[in-house]
mmCIF file of C-alpha atoms in Angstrom:
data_model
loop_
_atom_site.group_PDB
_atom_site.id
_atom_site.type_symbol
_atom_site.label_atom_id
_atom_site.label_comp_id
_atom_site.label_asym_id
_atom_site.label_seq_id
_atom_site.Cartn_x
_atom_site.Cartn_y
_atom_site.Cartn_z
ATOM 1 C CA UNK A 1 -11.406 -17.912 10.247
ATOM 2 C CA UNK A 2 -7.769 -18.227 9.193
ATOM 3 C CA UNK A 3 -7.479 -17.776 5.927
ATOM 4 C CA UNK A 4 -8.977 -15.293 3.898
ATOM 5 C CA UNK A 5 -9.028 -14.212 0.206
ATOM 6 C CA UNK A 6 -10.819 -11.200 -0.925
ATOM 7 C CA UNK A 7 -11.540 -12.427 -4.238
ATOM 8 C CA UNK A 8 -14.079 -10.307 -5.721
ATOM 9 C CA UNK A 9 -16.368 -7.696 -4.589
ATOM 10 C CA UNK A 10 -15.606 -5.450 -1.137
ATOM 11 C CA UNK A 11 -14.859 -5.921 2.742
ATOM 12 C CA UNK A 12 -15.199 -2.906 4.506
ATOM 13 C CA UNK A 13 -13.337 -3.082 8.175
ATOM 14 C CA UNK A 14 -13.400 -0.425 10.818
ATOM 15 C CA UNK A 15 -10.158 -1.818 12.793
ATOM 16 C CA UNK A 16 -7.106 -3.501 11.645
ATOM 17 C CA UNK A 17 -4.539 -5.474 13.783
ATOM 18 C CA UNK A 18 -0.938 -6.637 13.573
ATOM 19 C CA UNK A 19 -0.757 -10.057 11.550
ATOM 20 C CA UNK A 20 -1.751 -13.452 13.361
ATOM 21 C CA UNK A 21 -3.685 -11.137 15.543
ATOM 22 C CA UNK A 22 -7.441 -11.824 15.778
ATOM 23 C CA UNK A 23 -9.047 -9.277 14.316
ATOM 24 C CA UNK A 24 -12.631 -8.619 11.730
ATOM 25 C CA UNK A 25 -9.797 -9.764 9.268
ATOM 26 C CA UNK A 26 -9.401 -13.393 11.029
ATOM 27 C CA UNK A 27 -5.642 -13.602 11.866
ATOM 28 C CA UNK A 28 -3.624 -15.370 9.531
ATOM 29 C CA UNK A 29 -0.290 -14.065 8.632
ATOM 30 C CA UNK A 30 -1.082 -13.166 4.994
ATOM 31 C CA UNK A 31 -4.304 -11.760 3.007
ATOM 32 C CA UNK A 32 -4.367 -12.538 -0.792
ATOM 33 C CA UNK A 33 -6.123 -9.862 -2.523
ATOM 34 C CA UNK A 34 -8.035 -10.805 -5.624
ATOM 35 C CA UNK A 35 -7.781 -14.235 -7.732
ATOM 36 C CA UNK A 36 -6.050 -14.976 -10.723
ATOM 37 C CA UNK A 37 -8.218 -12.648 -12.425
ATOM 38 C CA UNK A 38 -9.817 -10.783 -10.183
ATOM 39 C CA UNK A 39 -9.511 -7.796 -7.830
ATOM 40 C CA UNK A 40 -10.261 -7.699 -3.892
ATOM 41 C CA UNK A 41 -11.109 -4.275 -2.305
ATOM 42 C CA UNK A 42 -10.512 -3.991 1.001
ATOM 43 C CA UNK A 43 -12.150 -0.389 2.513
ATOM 44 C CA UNK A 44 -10.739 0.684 6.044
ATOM 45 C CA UNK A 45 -13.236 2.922 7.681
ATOM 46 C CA UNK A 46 -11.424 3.182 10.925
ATOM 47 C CA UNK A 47 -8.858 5.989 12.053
ATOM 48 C CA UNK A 48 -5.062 6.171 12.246
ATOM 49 C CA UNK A 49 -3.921 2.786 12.619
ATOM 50 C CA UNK A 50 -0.095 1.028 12.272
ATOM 51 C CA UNK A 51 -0.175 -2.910 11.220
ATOM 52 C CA UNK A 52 1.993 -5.310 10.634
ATOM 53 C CA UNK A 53 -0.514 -7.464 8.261
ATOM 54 C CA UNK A 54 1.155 -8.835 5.222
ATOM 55 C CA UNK A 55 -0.804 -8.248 1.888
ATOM 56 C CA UNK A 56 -0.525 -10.632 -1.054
ATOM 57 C CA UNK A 57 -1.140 -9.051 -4.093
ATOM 58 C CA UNK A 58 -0.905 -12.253 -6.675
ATOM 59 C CA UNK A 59 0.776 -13.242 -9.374
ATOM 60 C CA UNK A 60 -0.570 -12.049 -12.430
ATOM 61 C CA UNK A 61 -1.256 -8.965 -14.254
ATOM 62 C CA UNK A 62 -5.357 -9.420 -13.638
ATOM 63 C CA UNK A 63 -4.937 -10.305 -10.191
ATOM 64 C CA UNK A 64 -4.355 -7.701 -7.220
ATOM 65 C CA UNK A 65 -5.704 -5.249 -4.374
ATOM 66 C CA UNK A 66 -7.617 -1.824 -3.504
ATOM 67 C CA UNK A 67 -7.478 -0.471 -0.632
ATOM 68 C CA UNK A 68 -9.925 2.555 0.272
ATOM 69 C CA UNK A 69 -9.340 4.453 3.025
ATOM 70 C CA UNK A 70 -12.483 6.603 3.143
ATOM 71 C CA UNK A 71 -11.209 9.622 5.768
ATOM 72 C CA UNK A 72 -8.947 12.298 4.142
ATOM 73 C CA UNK A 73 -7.240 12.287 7.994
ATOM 74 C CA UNK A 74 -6.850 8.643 8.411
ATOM 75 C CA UNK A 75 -3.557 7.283 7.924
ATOM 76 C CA UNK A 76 -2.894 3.155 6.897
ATOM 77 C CA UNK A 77 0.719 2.562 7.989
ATOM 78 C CA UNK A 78 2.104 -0.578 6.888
ATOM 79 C CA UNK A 79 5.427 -1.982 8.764
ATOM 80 C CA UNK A 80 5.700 -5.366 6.332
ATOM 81 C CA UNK A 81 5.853 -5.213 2.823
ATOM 82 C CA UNK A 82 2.677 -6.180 0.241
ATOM 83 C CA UNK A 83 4.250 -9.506 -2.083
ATOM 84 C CA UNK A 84 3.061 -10.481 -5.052
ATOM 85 C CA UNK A 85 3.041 -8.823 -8.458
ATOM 86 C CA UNK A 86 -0.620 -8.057 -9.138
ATOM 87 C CA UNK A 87 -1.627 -4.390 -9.140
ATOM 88 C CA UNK A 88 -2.117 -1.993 -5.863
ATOM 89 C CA UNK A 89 -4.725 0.900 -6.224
ATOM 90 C CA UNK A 90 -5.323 3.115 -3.291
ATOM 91 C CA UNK A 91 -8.767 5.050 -3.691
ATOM 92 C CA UNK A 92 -10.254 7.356 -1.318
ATOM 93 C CA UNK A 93 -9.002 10.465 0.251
ATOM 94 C CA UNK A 94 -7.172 9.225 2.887
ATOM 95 C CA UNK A 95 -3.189 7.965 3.485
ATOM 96 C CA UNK A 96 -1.741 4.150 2.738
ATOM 97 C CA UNK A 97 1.710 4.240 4.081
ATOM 98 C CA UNK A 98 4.807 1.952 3.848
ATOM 99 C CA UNK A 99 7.387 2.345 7.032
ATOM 100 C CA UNK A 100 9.371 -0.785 6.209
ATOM 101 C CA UNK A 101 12.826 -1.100 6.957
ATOM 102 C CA UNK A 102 15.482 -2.749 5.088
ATOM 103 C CA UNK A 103 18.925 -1.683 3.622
ATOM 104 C CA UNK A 104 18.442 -3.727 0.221
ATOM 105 C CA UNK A 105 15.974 -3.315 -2.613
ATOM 106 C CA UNK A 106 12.591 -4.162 -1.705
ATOM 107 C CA UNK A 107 8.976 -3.384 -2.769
ATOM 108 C CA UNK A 108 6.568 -1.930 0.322
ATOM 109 C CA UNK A 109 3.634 -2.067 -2.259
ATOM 110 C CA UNK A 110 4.337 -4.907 -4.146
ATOM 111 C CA UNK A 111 6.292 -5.685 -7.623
ATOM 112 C CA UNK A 112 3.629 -4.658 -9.795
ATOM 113 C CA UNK A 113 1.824 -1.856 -11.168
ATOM 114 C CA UNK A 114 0.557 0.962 -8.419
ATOM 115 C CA UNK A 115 -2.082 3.016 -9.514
ATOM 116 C CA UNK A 116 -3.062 5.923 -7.159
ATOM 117 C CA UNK A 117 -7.128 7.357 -7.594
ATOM 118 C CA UNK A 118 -7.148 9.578 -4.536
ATOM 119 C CA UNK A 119 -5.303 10.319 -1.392
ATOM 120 C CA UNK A 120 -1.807 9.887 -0.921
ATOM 121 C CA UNK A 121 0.576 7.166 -1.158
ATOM 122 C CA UNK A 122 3.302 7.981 1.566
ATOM 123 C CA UNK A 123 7.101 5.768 1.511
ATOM 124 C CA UNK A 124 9.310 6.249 4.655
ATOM 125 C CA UNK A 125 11.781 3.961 5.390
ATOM 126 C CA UNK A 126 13.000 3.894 8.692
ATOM 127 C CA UNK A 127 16.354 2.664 10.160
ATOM 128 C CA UNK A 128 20.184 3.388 9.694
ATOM 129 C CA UNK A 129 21.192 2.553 6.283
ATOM 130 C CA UNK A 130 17.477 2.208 4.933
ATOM 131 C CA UNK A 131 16.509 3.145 1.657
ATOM 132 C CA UNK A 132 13.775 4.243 -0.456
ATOM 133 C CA UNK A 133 12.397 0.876 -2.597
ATOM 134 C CA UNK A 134 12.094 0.261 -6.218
ATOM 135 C CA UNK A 135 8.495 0.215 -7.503
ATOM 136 C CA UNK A 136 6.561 -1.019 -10.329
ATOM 137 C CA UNK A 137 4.817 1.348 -13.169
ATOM 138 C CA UNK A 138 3.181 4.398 -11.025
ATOM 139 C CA UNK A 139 -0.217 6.027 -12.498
ATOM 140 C CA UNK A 140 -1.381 8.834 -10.085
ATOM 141 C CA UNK A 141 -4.082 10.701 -10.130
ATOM 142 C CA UNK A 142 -7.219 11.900 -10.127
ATOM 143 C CA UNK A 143 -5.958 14.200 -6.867
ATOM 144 C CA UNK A 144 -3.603 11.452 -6.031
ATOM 145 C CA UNK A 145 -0.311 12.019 -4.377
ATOM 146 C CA UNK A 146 2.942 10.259 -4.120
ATOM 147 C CA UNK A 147 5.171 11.217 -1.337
ATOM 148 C CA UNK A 148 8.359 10.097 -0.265
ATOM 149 C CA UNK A 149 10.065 11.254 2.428
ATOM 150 C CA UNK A 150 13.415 11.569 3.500
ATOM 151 C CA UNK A 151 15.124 11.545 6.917
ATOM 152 C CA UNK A 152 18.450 11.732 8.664
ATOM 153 C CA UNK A 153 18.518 7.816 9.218
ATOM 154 C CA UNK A 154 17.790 7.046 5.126
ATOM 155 C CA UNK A 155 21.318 6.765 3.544
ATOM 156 C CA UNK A 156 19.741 6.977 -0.140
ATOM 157 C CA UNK A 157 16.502 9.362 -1.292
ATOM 158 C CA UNK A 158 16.323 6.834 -4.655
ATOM 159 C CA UNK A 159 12.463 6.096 -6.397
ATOM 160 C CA UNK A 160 12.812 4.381 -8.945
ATOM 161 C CA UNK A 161 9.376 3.140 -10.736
ATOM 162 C CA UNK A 162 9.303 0.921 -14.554
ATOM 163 C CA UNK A 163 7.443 4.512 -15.074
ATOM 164 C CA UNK A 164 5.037 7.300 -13.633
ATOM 165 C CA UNK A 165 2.463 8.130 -15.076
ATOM 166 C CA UNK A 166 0.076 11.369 -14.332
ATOM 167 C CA UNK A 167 -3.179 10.994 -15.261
ATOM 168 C CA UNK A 168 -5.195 14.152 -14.353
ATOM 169 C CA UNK A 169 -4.575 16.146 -11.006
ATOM 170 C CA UNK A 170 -1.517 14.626 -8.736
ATOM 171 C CA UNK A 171 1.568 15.360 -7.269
ATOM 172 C CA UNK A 172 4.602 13.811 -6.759
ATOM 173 C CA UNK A 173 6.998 14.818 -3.994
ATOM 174 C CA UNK A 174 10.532 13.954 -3.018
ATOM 175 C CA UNK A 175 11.649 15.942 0.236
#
């Protein structure tokens, strides 16, 4: 297949590939997470893995995307960033991180809501001039951290969220 829409429910992949790659995933370009009110989960059971895959996260408030990574050592990087407002959750106890480059404002996890349940969510802009993105409203926690990082090549260290929530155990860190 060529399209695909995880519009309710779970798929649970072991491997992940760049987009328009085929892959368990098919190998279109874009995957739209949930429906207009719905939520898709998509649980990565795999190890370490870098993709270029472009994540659509919707348009409205009900609509969006949870991604599980199950391993506490396995680490999601993402090198294009998710569109769409709907929410992003990240459960499980493992890593989802964004490593996309730009020098203007931009959203790695998408323009709405992110909401953090385990693991950690881990921004790192790369490239001269780059800088850390804007966000929606943040909720982290249970055990949830949010980590940004900061390296000679990033010309602004600058995370700015509607708002940030804590909700039980979490951490946020700015280095």
């Amino acid at each position: 297949f060529t399209v695909l829409t995880i519009g309710a429910g779970t798929i649970s992949v072991a491997t992940l590939a760049n987009a328009s790659t085929n892959q368990p995933l098919g190998n279109e370009a874009s995957i739209t997470m949930g429906t207009s009110t719905t939520t898709g989960t998509l649980q990565y059971t795999g190890g370490t893995v870098g993709t270029t895959q472009v994540f659509n996260l919707g348009s409205t408030a009900n609509q969006g995307g949870t991604f599980q990574i199950n391993t506490l050592a396995t680490v999601v990087t993402l090198s294009a960033a998710m569109t769409g407002s709907g929410i992003m959750t990240k459960m499980g106890p493992g890593t989802l991180a964004s490593s996309v480059s730009g020098t203007s404002a931009y959203y790695p996890f998408g323009t709405g809501a992110q909401t953090l349940n385990g693991g950690t969510l881990y921004i790192a802009p790369s490239g001269a001039g780059a800088n850390i993105p804007s966000m929606g409203a943040i909720t982290y926690g249970p055990n949830g951290t949010v980590l940004a990082l900061d390296s000679t090549n990033v010309a602004s260290v600058l995370l700015t969220a509607t708002s940030l929530t804590r909700s039980g155990e979490g951490t946020l860190e700015i280095l």
